Amino acid sequence: MSVDVLAHLVRIHINREAYDSPNPTTGEHLYGLAQVPPHERLYREVDGEREDKPVPRDGEPIHLKEDEHFYSQKVFAIFVNTDEHEIDQKHVSYAQVVELYIGSGGSPSNEYLVKFSHGPAENPSGTLAPGQKVTVKDGMRFRVAGTGES
């Protein structure tokens, strides 16, 4: 390894393991460096009360800081009216499902009926009401329809 390459290596931590990475690098390289499985998403820890930032699994440049920390988390593929969405939480709320529906071009309404199926053993199917949330699993399906009421 040349001296020039060594000068651009920084120590980072992914899932509490230390790695030496070139700086700048890419998300694709970081996922490969820590062997993050395809069903997990990598996050860059940030200071304060802000949300940690997801690291895209692509070739865009990422500038690293010495001793920076990253972690991976499982993502779940769910379907809302046949549109696939990835979420990184074990639970999803009525409001989140409606937001995914509207964001995918769904018709705005004052009230929605949200039904789900293909869920985990604790909630395999049912209706999700405002204020409720359910445990999710890969491949879970949600059907959202406006009730037409005002």
PDB file of C-alpha atoms in Angstrom:
ATOM      1  CA  MET A   1       0.000   0.000   0.000  1.00  0.00           C
ATOM      2  CA  SER A   2       1.412   3.370  -0.933  1.00  0.00           C
ATOM      3  CA  VAL A   3       2.034   6.210   1.531  1.00  0.00           C
ATOM      4  CA  ASP A   4      -0.472   8.339  -0.425  1.00  0.00           C
ATOM      5  CA  VAL A   5      -3.267   5.792   0.159  1.00  0.00           C
ATOM      6  CA  LEU A   6      -2.398   5.450   3.858  1.00  0.00           C
ATOM      7  CA  ALA A   7      -2.637   9.208   4.312  1.00  0.00           C
ATOM      8  CA  HIS A   8      -6.290   9.102   3.226  1.00  0.00           C
ATOM      9  CA  LEU A   9      -7.450   6.235   5.456  1.00  0.00           C
ATOM     10  CA  VAL A  10      -9.628   7.062   8.462  1.00  0.00           C
ATOM     11  CA  ARG A  11     -10.777   4.820  11.264  1.00  0.00           C
ATOM     12  CA  ILE A  12     -14.553   4.439  11.470  1.00  0.00           C
ATOM     13  CA  HIS A  13     -16.873   2.143  13.418  1.00  0.00           C
ATOM     14  CA  ILE A  14     -19.673   0.087  11.883  1.00  0.00           C
ATOM     15  CA  ASN A  15     -21.800  -1.942  14.293  1.00  0.00           C
ATOM     16  CA  ARG A  16     -19.148  -1.370  17.000  1.00  0.00           C
ATOM     17  CA  GLU A  17     -16.345  -2.824  14.871  1.00  0.00           C
ATOM     18  CA  ALA A  18     -13.405  -0.613  13.863  1.00  0.00           C
ATOM     19  CA  TYR A  19     -12.502  -0.368  10.165  1.00  0.00           C
ATOM     20  CA  ASP A  20      -9.987   1.642   8.142  1.00  0.00           C
ATOM     21  CA  SER A  21     -11.688   3.230   5.163  1.00  0.00           C
ATOM     22  CA  PRO A  22     -10.514   5.500   2.375  1.00  0.00           C
ATOM     23  CA  ASN A  23     -11.792   9.052   2.638  1.00  0.00           C
ATOM     24  CA  PRO A  24     -13.856   9.991   0.735  1.00  0.00           C
ATOM     25  CA  THR A  25     -15.641   6.703   0.177  1.00  0.00           C
ATOM     26  CA  THR A  26     -19.066   5.535  -1.037  1.00  0.00           C
ATOM     27  CA  GLY A  27     -22.080   3.930   0.602  1.00  0.00           C
ATOM     28  CA  GLU A  28     -21.516   0.900  -1.580  1.00  0.00           C
ATOM     29  CA  HIS A  29     -17.990   0.559  -0.144  1.00  0.00           C
ATOM     30  CA  LEU A  30     -19.181   0.950   3.472  1.00  0.00           C
ATOM     31  CA  TYR A  31     -21.868  -1.739   3.043  1.00  0.00           C
ATOM     32  CA  GLY A  32     -19.222  -4.065   1.579  1.00  0.00           C
ATOM     33  CA  LEU A  33     -16.589  -3.211   4.183  1.00  0.00           C
ATOM     34  CA  ALA A  34     -18.865  -4.308   7.058  1.00  0.00           C
ATOM     35  CA  GLN A  35     -20.645  -6.986   5.001  1.00  0.00           C
ATOM     36  CA  VAL A  36     -24.052  -5.442   5.712  1.00  0.00           C
ATOM     37  CA  PRO A  37     -26.714  -7.865   4.391  1.00  0.00           C
ATOM     38  CA  PRO A  38     -29.147  -6.712   1.665  1.00  0.00           C
ATOM     39  CA  HIS A  39     -32.121  -6.610   4.080  1.00  0.00           C
ATOM     40  CA  GLU A  40     -30.400  -4.074   6.345  1.00  0.00           C
ATOM     41  CA  ARG A  41     -29.842  -0.337   5.972  1.00  0.00           C
ATOM     42  CA  LEU A  42     -26.745   1.507   7.198  1.00  0.00           C
ATOM     43  CA  TYR A  43     -27.126   4.693   9.268  1.00  0.00           C
ATOM     44  CA  ARG A  44     -24.636   7.433  10.094  1.00  0.00           C
ATOM     45  CA  GLU A  45     -24.919   8.568  13.715  1.00  0.00           C
ATOM     46  CA  VAL A  46     -25.389  12.306  14.204  1.00  0.00           C
ATOM     47  CA  ASP A  47     -25.022  14.476  17.309  1.00  0.00           C
ATOM     48  CA  GLY A  48     -27.857  15.940  19.306  1.00  0.00           C
ATOM     49  CA  GLU A  49     -31.572  15.390  18.903  1.00  0.00           C
ATOM     50  CA  ARG A  50     -31.504  15.003  15.112  1.00  0.00           C
ATOM     51  CA  GLU A  51     -32.367  11.793  13.285  1.00  0.00           C
ATOM     52  CA  ASP A  52     -29.482   9.545  12.211  1.00  0.00           C
ATOM     53  CA  LYS A  53     -28.944   9.697   8.456  1.00  0.00           C
ATOM     54  CA  PRO A  54     -29.473   6.669   6.208  1.00  0.00           C
ATOM     55  CA  VAL A  55     -26.504   5.826   3.991  1.00  0.00           C
ATOM     56  CA  PRO A  56     -27.571   5.018   0.413  1.00  0.00           C
ATOM     57  CA  ARG A  57     -26.167   1.783  -1.014  1.00  0.00           C
ATOM     58  CA  ASP A  58     -24.737   3.553  -4.070  1.00  0.00           C
ATOM     59  CA  GLY A  59     -21.645   5.156  -5.542  1.00  0.00           C
ATOM     60  CA  GLU A  60     -22.191   8.732  -4.307  1.00  0.00           C
ATOM     61  CA  PRO A  61     -19.157  10.150  -2.450  1.00  0.00           C
ATOM     62  CA  ILE A  62     -19.299  10.210   1.354  1.00  0.00           C
ATOM     63  CA  HIS A  63     -16.816  12.267   3.355  1.00  0.00           C
ATOM     64  CA  LEU A  64     -15.842  10.600   6.620  1.00  0.00           C
ATOM     65  CA  LYS A  65     -14.591  11.898   9.954  1.00  0.00           C
ATOM     66  CA  GLU A  66     -12.083  10.073  12.130  1.00  0.00           C
ATOM     67  CA  ASP A  67     -13.818   7.685  14.599  1.00  0.00           C
ATOM     68  CA  GLU A  68     -17.239   8.283  13.076  1.00  0.00           C
ATOM     69  CA  HIS A  69     -19.907   5.692  13.949  1.00  0.00           C
ATOM     70  CA  PHE A  70     -22.352   3.831  11.708  1.00  0.00           C
ATOM     71  CA  TYR A  71     -24.830   1.065  12.459  1.00  0.00           C
ATOM     72  CA  SER A  72     -27.090  -1.205  10.448  1.00  0.00           C
ATOM     73  CA  GLN A  73     -30.731  -1.951  11.040  1.00  0.00           C
ATOM     74  CA  LYS A  74     -33.168  -4.396   9.463  1.00  0.00           C
ATOM     75  CA  VAL A  75     -35.598  -2.947   6.932  1.00  0.00           C
ATOM     76  CA  PHE A  76     -39.003  -4.372   6.150  1.00  0.00           C
ATOM     77  CA  ALA A  77     -40.577  -4.359   2.692  1.00  0.00           C
ATOM     78  CA  ILE A  78     -44.294  -3.644   2.995  1.00  0.00           C
ATOM     79  CA  PHE A  79     -46.904  -3.060   0.302  1.00  0.00           C
ATOM     80  CA  VAL A  80     -49.446  -0.259   0.405  1.00  0.00           C
ATOM     81  CA  ASN A  81     -52.036  -0.770  -2.370  1.00  0.00           C
ATOM     82  CA  THR A  82     -49.423  -2.839  -4.287  1.00  0.00           C
ATOM     83  CA  ASP A  83     -46.698  -0.138  -4.032  1.00  0.00           C
ATOM     84  CA  GLU A  84     -43.602  -1.427  -2.235  1.00  0.00           C
ATOM     85  CA  HIS A  85     -42.116   0.669   0.577  1.00  0.00           C
ATOM     86  CA  GLU A  86     -39.169   0.027   2.884  1.00  0.00           C
ATOM     87  CA  ILE A  87     -39.524   0.898   6.559  1.00  0.00           C
ATOM     88  CA  ASP A  88     -36.970   0.440   9.309  1.00  0.00           C
ATOM     89  CA  GLN A  89     -39.331   0.170  12.264  1.00  0.00           C
ATOM     90  CA  LYS A  90     -40.880  -2.950  13.782  1.00  0.00           C
ATOM     91  CA  HIS A  91     -44.224  -1.164  14.065  1.00  0.00           C
ATOM     92  CA  VAL A  92     -46.176   1.026  11.668  1.00  0.00           C
ATOM     93  CA  SER A  93     -49.021   3.342  12.595  1.00  0.00           C
ATOM     94  CA  TYR A  94     -52.271   4.152  10.837  1.00  0.00           C
ATOM     95  CA  ALA A  95     -50.930   7.666  10.088  1.00  0.00           C
ATOM     96  CA  GLN A  96     -47.701   6.295   8.567  1.00  0.00           C
ATOM     97  CA  VAL A  97     -49.593   3.890   6.280  1.00  0.00           C
ATOM     98  CA  VAL A  98     -51.949   6.686   5.132  1.00  0.00           C
ATOM     99  CA  GLU A  99     -48.935   8.946   4.491  1.00  0.00           C
ATOM    100  CA  LEU A 100     -47.294   6.239   2.341  1.00  0.00           C
ATOM    101  CA  TYR A 101     -50.581   5.832   0.437  1.00  0.00           C
ATOM    102  CA  ILE A 102     -50.951   9.563  -0.262  1.00  0.00           C
ATOM    103  CA  GLY A 103     -47.234   9.871  -1.156  1.00  0.00           C
ATOM    104  CA  SER A 104     -47.721   7.133  -3.784  1.00  0.00           C
ATOM    105  CA  GLY A 105     -50.465   9.110  -5.532  1.00  0.00           C
ATOM    106  CA  GLY A 106     -53.428   7.995  -3.413  1.00  0.00           C
ATOM    107  CA  SER A 107     -56.623  10.033  -3.428  1.00  0.00           C
ATOM    108  CA  PRO A 108     -56.896  12.543  -0.563  1.00  0.00           C
ATOM    109  CA  SER A 109     -59.848  11.972   1.755  1.00  0.00           C
ATOM    110  CA  ASN A 110     -60.854  13.021   5.244  1.00  0.00           C
ATOM    111  CA  GLU A 111     -61.089   9.430   6.458  1.00  0.00           C
ATOM    112  CA  TYR A 112     -59.462   6.181   5.384  1.00  0.00           C
ATOM    113  CA  LEU A 113     -60.151   2.515   5.866  1.00  0.00           C
ATOM    114  CA  VAL A 114     -56.858   0.644   6.353  1.00  0.00           C
ATOM    115  CA  LYS A 115     -56.869  -3.163   6.176  1.00  0.00           C
ATOM    116  CA  PHE A 116     -53.791  -5.375   6.468  1.00  0.00           C
ATOM    117  CA  SER A 117     -52.839  -8.974   5.742  1.00  0.00           C
ATOM    118  CA  HIS A 118     -49.768 -11.240   5.635  1.00  0.00           C
ATOM    119  CA  GLY A 119     -48.715  -9.899   9.046  1.00  0.00           C
ATOM    120  CA  PRO A 120     -46.752 -11.683  11.791  1.00  0.00           C
ATOM    121  CA  ALA A 121     -48.364 -14.233  14.139  1.00  0.00           C
ATOM    122  CA  GLU A 122     -49.445 -11.573  16.668  1.00  0.00           C
ATOM    123  CA  ASN A 123     -51.437  -9.635  14.028  1.00  0.00           C
ATOM    124  CA  PRO A 124     -51.796 -11.664  10.807  1.00  0.00           C
ATOM    125  CA  SER A 125     -54.680  -9.587   9.410  1.00  0.00           C
ATOM    126  CA  GLY A 126     -57.208  -6.985  10.437  1.00  0.00           C
ATOM    127  CA  THR A 127     -58.179  -3.343  10.301  1.00  0.00           C
ATOM    128  CA  LEU A 128     -55.947  -0.511  11.455  1.00  0.00           C
ATOM    129  CA  ALA A 129     -57.797   2.425  13.061  1.00  0.00           C
ATOM    130  CA  PRO A 130     -56.572   5.992  13.655  1.00  0.00           C
ATOM    131  CA  GLY A 131     -54.150   6.078  16.591  1.00  0.00           C
ATOM    132  CA  GLN A 132     -53.310   2.375  16.327  1.00  0.00           C
ATOM    133  CA  LYS A 133     -50.128   0.654  15.204  1.00  0.00           C
ATOM    134  CA  VAL A 134     -49.244  -2.923  14.263  1.00  0.00           C
ATOM    135  CA  THR A 135     -46.113  -5.071  14.216  1.00  0.00           C
ATOM    136  CA  VAL A 136     -44.790  -5.530  10.658  1.00  0.00           C
ATOM    137  CA  LYS A 137     -42.921  -8.229   8.784  1.00  0.00           C
ATOM    138  CA  ASP A 138     -41.463  -8.520   5.302  1.00  0.00           C
ATOM    139  CA  GLY A 139     -44.145  -8.768   2.642  1.00  0.00           C
ATOM    140  CA  MET A 140     -46.956  -7.404   4.809  1.00  0.00           C
ATOM    141  CA  ARG A 141     -49.770  -5.870   2.773  1.00  0.00           C
ATOM    142  CA  PHE A 142     -51.908  -2.819   3.503  1.00  0.00           C
ATOM    143  CA  ARG A 143     -55.011  -1.773   1.578  1.00  0.00           C
ATOM    144  CA  VAL A 144     -55.999   1.881   1.997  1.00  0.00           C
ATOM    145  CA  ALA A 145     -59.252   3.353   0.681  1.00  0.00           C
ATOM    146  CA  GLY A 146     -60.896   6.712   1.278  1.00  0.00           C
ATOM    147  CA  THR A 147     -64.275   6.349   2.955  1.00  0.00           C
ATOM    148  CA  GLY A 148     -65.742   9.357   1.137  1.00  0.00           C
ATOM    149  CA  GLU A 149     -67.044  10.765   4.418  1.00  0.00           C
ATOM    150  CA  SER A 150     -66.297  14.300   5.481  1.00  0.00           C
TER     151      SER A 150
END
